[in-house]
Structures are given as C-alpha cells and as structure tokens.
C-alpha positions as a Python dict, from the first residue, in 0.01 Angstrom:
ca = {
    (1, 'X'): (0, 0, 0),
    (2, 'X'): (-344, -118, -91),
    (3, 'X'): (-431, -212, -429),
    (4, 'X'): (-704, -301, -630),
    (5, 'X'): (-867, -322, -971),
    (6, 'X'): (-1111, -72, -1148),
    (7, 'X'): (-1240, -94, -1503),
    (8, 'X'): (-1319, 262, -1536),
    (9, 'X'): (-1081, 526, -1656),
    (10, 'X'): (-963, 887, -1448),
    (11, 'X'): (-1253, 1130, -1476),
    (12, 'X'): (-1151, 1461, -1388),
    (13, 'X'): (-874, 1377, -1146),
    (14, 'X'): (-1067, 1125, -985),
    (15, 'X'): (-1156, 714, -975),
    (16, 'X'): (-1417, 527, -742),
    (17, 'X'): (-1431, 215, -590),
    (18, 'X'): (-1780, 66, -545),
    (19, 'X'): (-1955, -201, -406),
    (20, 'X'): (-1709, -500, -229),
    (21, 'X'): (-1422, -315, -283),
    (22, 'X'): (-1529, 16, -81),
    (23, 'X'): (-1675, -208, 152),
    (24, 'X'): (-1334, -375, 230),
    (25, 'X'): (-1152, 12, 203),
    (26, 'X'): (-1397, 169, 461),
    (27, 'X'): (-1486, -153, 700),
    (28, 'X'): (-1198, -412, 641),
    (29, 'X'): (-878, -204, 621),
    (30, 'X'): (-1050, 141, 794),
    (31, 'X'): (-893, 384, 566),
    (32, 'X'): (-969, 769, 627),
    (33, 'X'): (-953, 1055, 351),
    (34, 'X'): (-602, 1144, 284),
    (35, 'X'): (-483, 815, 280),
    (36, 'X'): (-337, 655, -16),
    (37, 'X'): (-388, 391, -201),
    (38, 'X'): (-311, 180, -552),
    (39, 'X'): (-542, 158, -838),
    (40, 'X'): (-492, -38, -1161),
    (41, 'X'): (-681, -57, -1439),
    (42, 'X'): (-570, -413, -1530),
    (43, 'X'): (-426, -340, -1854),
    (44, 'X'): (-97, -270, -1728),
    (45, 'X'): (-142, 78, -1561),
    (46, 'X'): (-130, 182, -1195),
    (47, 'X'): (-291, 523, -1050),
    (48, 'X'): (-149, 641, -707),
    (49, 'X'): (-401, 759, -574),
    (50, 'X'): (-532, 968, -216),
    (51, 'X'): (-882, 873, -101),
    (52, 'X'): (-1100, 1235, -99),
    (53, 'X'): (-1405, 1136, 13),
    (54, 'X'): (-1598, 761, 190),
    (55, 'X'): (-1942, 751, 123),
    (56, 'X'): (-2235, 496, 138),
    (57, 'X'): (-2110, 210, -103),
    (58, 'X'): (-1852, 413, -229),
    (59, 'X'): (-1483, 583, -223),
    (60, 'X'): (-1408, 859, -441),
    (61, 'X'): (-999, 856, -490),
    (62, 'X'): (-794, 1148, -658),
    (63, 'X'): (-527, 1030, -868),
    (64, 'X'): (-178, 1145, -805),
    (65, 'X'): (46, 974, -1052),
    (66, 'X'): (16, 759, -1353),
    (67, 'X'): (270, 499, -1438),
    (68, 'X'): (308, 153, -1569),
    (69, 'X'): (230, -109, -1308),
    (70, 'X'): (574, -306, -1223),
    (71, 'X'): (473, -618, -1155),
    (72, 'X'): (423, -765, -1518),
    (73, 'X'): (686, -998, -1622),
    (74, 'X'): (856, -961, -1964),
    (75, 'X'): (685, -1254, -2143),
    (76, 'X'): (334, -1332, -2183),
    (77, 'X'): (298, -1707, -2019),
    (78, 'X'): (25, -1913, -2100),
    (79, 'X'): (-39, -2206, -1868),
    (80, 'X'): (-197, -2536, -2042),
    (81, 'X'): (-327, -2744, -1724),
    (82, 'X'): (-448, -3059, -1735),
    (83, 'X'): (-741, -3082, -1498),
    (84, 'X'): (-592, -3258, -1165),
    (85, 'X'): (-831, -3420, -894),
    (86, 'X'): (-981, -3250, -557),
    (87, 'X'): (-929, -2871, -518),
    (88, 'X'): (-544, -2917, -691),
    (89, 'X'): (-632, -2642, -938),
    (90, 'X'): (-710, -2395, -697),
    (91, 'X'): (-378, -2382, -593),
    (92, 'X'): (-211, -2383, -950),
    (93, 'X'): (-399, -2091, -1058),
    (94, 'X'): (-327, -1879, -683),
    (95, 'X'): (20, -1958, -747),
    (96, 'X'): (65, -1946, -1110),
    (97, 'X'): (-95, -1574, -1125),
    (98, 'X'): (131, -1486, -789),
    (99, 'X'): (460, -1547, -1057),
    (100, 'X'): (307, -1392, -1318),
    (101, 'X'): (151, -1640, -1562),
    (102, 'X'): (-52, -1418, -1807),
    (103, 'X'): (-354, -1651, -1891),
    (104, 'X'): (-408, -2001, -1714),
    (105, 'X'): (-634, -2310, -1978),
    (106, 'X'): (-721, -2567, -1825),
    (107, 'X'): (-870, -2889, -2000),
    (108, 'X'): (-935, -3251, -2045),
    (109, 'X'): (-682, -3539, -2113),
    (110, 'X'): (-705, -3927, -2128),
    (111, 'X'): (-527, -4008, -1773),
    (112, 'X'): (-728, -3723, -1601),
    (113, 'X'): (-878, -3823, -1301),
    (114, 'X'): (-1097, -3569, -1287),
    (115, 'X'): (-1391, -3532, -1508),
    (116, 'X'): (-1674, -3366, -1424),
    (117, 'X'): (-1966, -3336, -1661),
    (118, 'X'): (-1982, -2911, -1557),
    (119, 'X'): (-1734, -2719, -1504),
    (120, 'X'): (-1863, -2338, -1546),
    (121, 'X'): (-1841, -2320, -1151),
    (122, 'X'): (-1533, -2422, -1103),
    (123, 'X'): (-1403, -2180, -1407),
    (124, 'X'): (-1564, -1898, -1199),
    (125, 'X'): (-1406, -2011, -879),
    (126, 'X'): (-1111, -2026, -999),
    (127, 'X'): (-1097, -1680, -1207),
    (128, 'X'): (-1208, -1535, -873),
    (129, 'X'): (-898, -1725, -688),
    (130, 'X'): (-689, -1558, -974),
    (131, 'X'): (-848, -1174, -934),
    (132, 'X'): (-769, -1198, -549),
    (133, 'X'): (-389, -1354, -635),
    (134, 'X'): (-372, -1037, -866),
    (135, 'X'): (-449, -796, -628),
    (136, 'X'): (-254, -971, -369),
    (137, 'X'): (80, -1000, -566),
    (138, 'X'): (85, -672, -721),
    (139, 'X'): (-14, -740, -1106),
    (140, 'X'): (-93, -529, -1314),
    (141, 'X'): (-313, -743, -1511),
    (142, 'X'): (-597, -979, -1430),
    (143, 'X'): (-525, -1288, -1593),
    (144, 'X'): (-789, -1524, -1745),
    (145, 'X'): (-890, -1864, -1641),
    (146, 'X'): (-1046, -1991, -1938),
    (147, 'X'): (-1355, -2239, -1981),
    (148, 'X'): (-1202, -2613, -1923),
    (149, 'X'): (-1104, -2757, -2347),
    (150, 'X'): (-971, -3076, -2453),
    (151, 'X'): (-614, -3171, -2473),
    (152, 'X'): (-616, -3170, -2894),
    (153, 'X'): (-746, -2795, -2865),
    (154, 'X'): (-508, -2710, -2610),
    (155, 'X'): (-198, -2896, -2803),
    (156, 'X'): (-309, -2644, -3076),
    (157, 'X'): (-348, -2302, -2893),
    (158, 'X'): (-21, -2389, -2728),
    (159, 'X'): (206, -2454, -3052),
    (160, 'X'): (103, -2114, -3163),
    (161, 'X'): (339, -1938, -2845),
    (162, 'X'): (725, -1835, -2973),
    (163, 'X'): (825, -2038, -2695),
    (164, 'X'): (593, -2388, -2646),
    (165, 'X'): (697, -2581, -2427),
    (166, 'X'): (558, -2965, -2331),
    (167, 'X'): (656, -3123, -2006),
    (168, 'X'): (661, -3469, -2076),
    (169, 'X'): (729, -3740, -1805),
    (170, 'X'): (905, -3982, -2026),
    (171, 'X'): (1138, -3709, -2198),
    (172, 'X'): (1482, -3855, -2164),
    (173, 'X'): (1718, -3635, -2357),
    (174, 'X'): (1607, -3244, -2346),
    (175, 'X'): (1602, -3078, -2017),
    (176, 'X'): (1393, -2791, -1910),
    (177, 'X'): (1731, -2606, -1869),
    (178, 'X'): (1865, -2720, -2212),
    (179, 'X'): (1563, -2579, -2407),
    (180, 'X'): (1548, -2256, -2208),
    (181, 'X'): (1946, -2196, -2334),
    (182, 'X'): (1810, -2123, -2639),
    (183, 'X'): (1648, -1808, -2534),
    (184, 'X'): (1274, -1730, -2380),
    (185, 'X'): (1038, -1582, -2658),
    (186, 'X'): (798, -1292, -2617),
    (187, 'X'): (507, -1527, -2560),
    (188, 'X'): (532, -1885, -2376),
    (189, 'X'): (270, -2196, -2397),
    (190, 'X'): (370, -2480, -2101),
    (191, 'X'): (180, -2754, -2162),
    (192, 'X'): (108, -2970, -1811),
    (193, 'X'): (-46, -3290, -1756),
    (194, 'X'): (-285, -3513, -1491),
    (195, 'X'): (-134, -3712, -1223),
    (196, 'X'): (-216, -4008, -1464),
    (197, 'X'): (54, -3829, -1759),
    (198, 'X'): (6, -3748, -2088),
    (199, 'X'): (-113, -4069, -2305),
    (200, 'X'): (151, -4161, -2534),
    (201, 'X'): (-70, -4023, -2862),
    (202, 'X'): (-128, -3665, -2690),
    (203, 'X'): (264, -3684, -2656),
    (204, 'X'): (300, -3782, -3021),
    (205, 'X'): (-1, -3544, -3115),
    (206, 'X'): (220, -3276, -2915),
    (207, 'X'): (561, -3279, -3058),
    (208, 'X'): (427, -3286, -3393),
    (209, 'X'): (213, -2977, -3390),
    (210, 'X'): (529, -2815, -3291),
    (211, 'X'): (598, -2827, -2905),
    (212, 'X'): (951, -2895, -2752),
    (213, 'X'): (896, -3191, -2514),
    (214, 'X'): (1078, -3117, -2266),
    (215, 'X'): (1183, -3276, -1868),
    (216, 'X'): (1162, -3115, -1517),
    (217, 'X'): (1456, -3382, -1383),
    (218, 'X'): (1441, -3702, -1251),
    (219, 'X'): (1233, -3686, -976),
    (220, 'X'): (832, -3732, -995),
    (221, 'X'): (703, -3442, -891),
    (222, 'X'): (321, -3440, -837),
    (223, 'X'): (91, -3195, -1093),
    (224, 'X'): (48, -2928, -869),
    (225, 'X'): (423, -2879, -823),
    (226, 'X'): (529, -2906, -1180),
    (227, 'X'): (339, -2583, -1294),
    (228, 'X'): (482, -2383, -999),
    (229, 'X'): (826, -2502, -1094),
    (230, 'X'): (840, -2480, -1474),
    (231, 'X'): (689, -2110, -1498),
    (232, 'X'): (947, -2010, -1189),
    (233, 'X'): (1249, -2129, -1399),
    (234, 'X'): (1092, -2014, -1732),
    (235, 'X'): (1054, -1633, -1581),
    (236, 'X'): (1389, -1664, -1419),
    (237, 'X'): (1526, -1760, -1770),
    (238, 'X'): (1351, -1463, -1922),
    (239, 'X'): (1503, -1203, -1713),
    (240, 'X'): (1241, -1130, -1488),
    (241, 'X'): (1434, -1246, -1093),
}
C-alpha cells in the first residue's frame, strides 16, 4: 500500500497531501478516489486512509483507522558515523534507516579521509536519502541526520545511550556477540569509524567516557559494511527479527 508522511493532524475525518507528494499520488502512481492509501504522522502513528477527492496540487484522504505504525523497532538506535570518502554515506544512512536506526550523527575523526570545509549540503542530502528510505521501508518515524560534529562530541552524546557501543578495529577480547549477551538497552549509541580507524587517543578517549569497545570478527570489513552489520545484529539481539 502506499505510504507517506504528513505533519498535520486528522481534521474532521480527513488529511491532505500537498505539493510533491499529491503530485506523485495523482501523476506517478495514478491513484483514483476510493483507493487507499497509508499516512503517518512520523511520530509513530499510521492513518489508513481512502482518497475522497484529487484536486489541483492536492489529495484530500478520509481516514479509516488509527493505529500505531509497526515498523518501529523496540530500541531507539543512534548511529555515530565517522564521515567516510565519496558518496559512502549515502548508502549508510539509506540502509541504516531501512533497519530501523532511530537517528544517524555523523562527524569528524583524525584518520577521516574526508573533510570538507561545508557540509550543510550534504546533511540535507542525506536527511532527504533518509525521508525517502522511511517511506520506502515502512517507518513510522523520520529519523534525523544530524549536522556533521567532531569525534570528542560524538564520544560524549554516545556514552549517554543504556547500551553504547564502540566498534574498535584493534579490540581483541570482547566480541560484538559477547557484549550483546548481556542484554540490549532501551536506547543504543554505535560508535563507527573512517576507513583510516579510530586514532588510538579517540579509542582511549572512548572507553573512558564509558563505551564498551567492542569487535565485528576478524575480518576487515570496509566502513560502509560495518554500520549495516552491527545495527542488523544489535536489532536482532533486541528482539526485533
């Protein structure tokens, strides 16, 4: 079934879709009254709705049913990213949001290859890569992408989760699957590195404020696999597969 986001709230029965998103129900998918459709109001809640009228710029839907949406995981993951070269990101955030990560930080180690002086386009690029991977998936939230921080910032937001986790390339002794034994928290912080790894003082800075350091296995994988695989094990862990 089509889905897609609204800010407003049900007035009398009824919610509207406006500008883009009419324009893709009336000339992209070619709906007709009568036919139904998803709404969600990004905070968790789904309308089933029937569309009642197509007009100029606009389709007028009559809600059906209210319900929670169902495709919200259990915890509330927060991805710390280091920022990895080319267009890497864009598929991070695409694929974190498709398994559910709540918000998605990016920012700014030593070993990053990556550094460009702005990066409030790329932030907006990338929120809009995680609005479509929302609708596409099913959520029932839109999760952030927030403005690009550095790593000390991000070492700090991240030791505040119940669950912080910090994937560490030279961890030796405590798998991903050990820590995860212990149980998955209500809220999760998985801090990620550059291709380059984390410099040995962010790792020191890391573990002290509180993180587990923690190891994927013994294979290299590169940084735009390691997100994809940590937060699919750390969901499956939680309950939510």
């Amino acid at each position: 079934m089509p889905r897609f986001f609204v800010s407003e709230r049900p007035e009398n029965g009824l919610l509207t879709l406006r500008g883009e998103d009419a324009h893709h129900v009336g000339r992209v998918l070619r709906l007709q009254e009568g036919d139904a459709l998803t709404l969600c109001d990004g905070a968790g809640t789904d309308h089933d709705c029937e569309i009642v009228a197509i007009r100029t710029g606009e389709v007028v839907c009559g809600v059906q049913n209210t319900h929670p949406s169902r495709g919200e995981p259990k915890q509330r993951v927060s991805l710390y990213m280091a920022l990895p070269k080319g267009d890497k990101m864009e598929l991070v955030v695409q694929k974190a949001v498709e398994l559910g990560a709540f918000e998605i930080c990016p920012f700014l180690s030593a070993h990053c290859v990556s550094r460009p002086e702005k990066t409030d386009k790329k932030v907006a690029r990338w929120q809009k890569i995680a609005d479509e991977a929302a609708k596409q998936c099913g959520r029932g939230l839109l999760p952030h992408v927030h403005p690009v921080i550095p790593v000390a910032e991000a070492v700090v937001r991240a030791a505040k989760a119940d669950t912080a986790l910090f994937f560490y390339e030279n961890e030796t002794k405590t798998g991903l699957r050990d820590a995860l034994q212990e149980g998955v928290g209500g809220t999760v912080s998985m801090l990620i590195g550059p291709e380059g790894g984390f410099a040995p003082a962010e790792a020191d800075a890391a573990v002290q404020a509180g993180l587990r350091s923690v190891s994927l296995g013994t294979r290299i994988l590169r940084c735009e696999t390691a997100p994809i695989a940590a937060l699919a094990a750390v969901l499956y862990a939680g309950g939510n597969m």
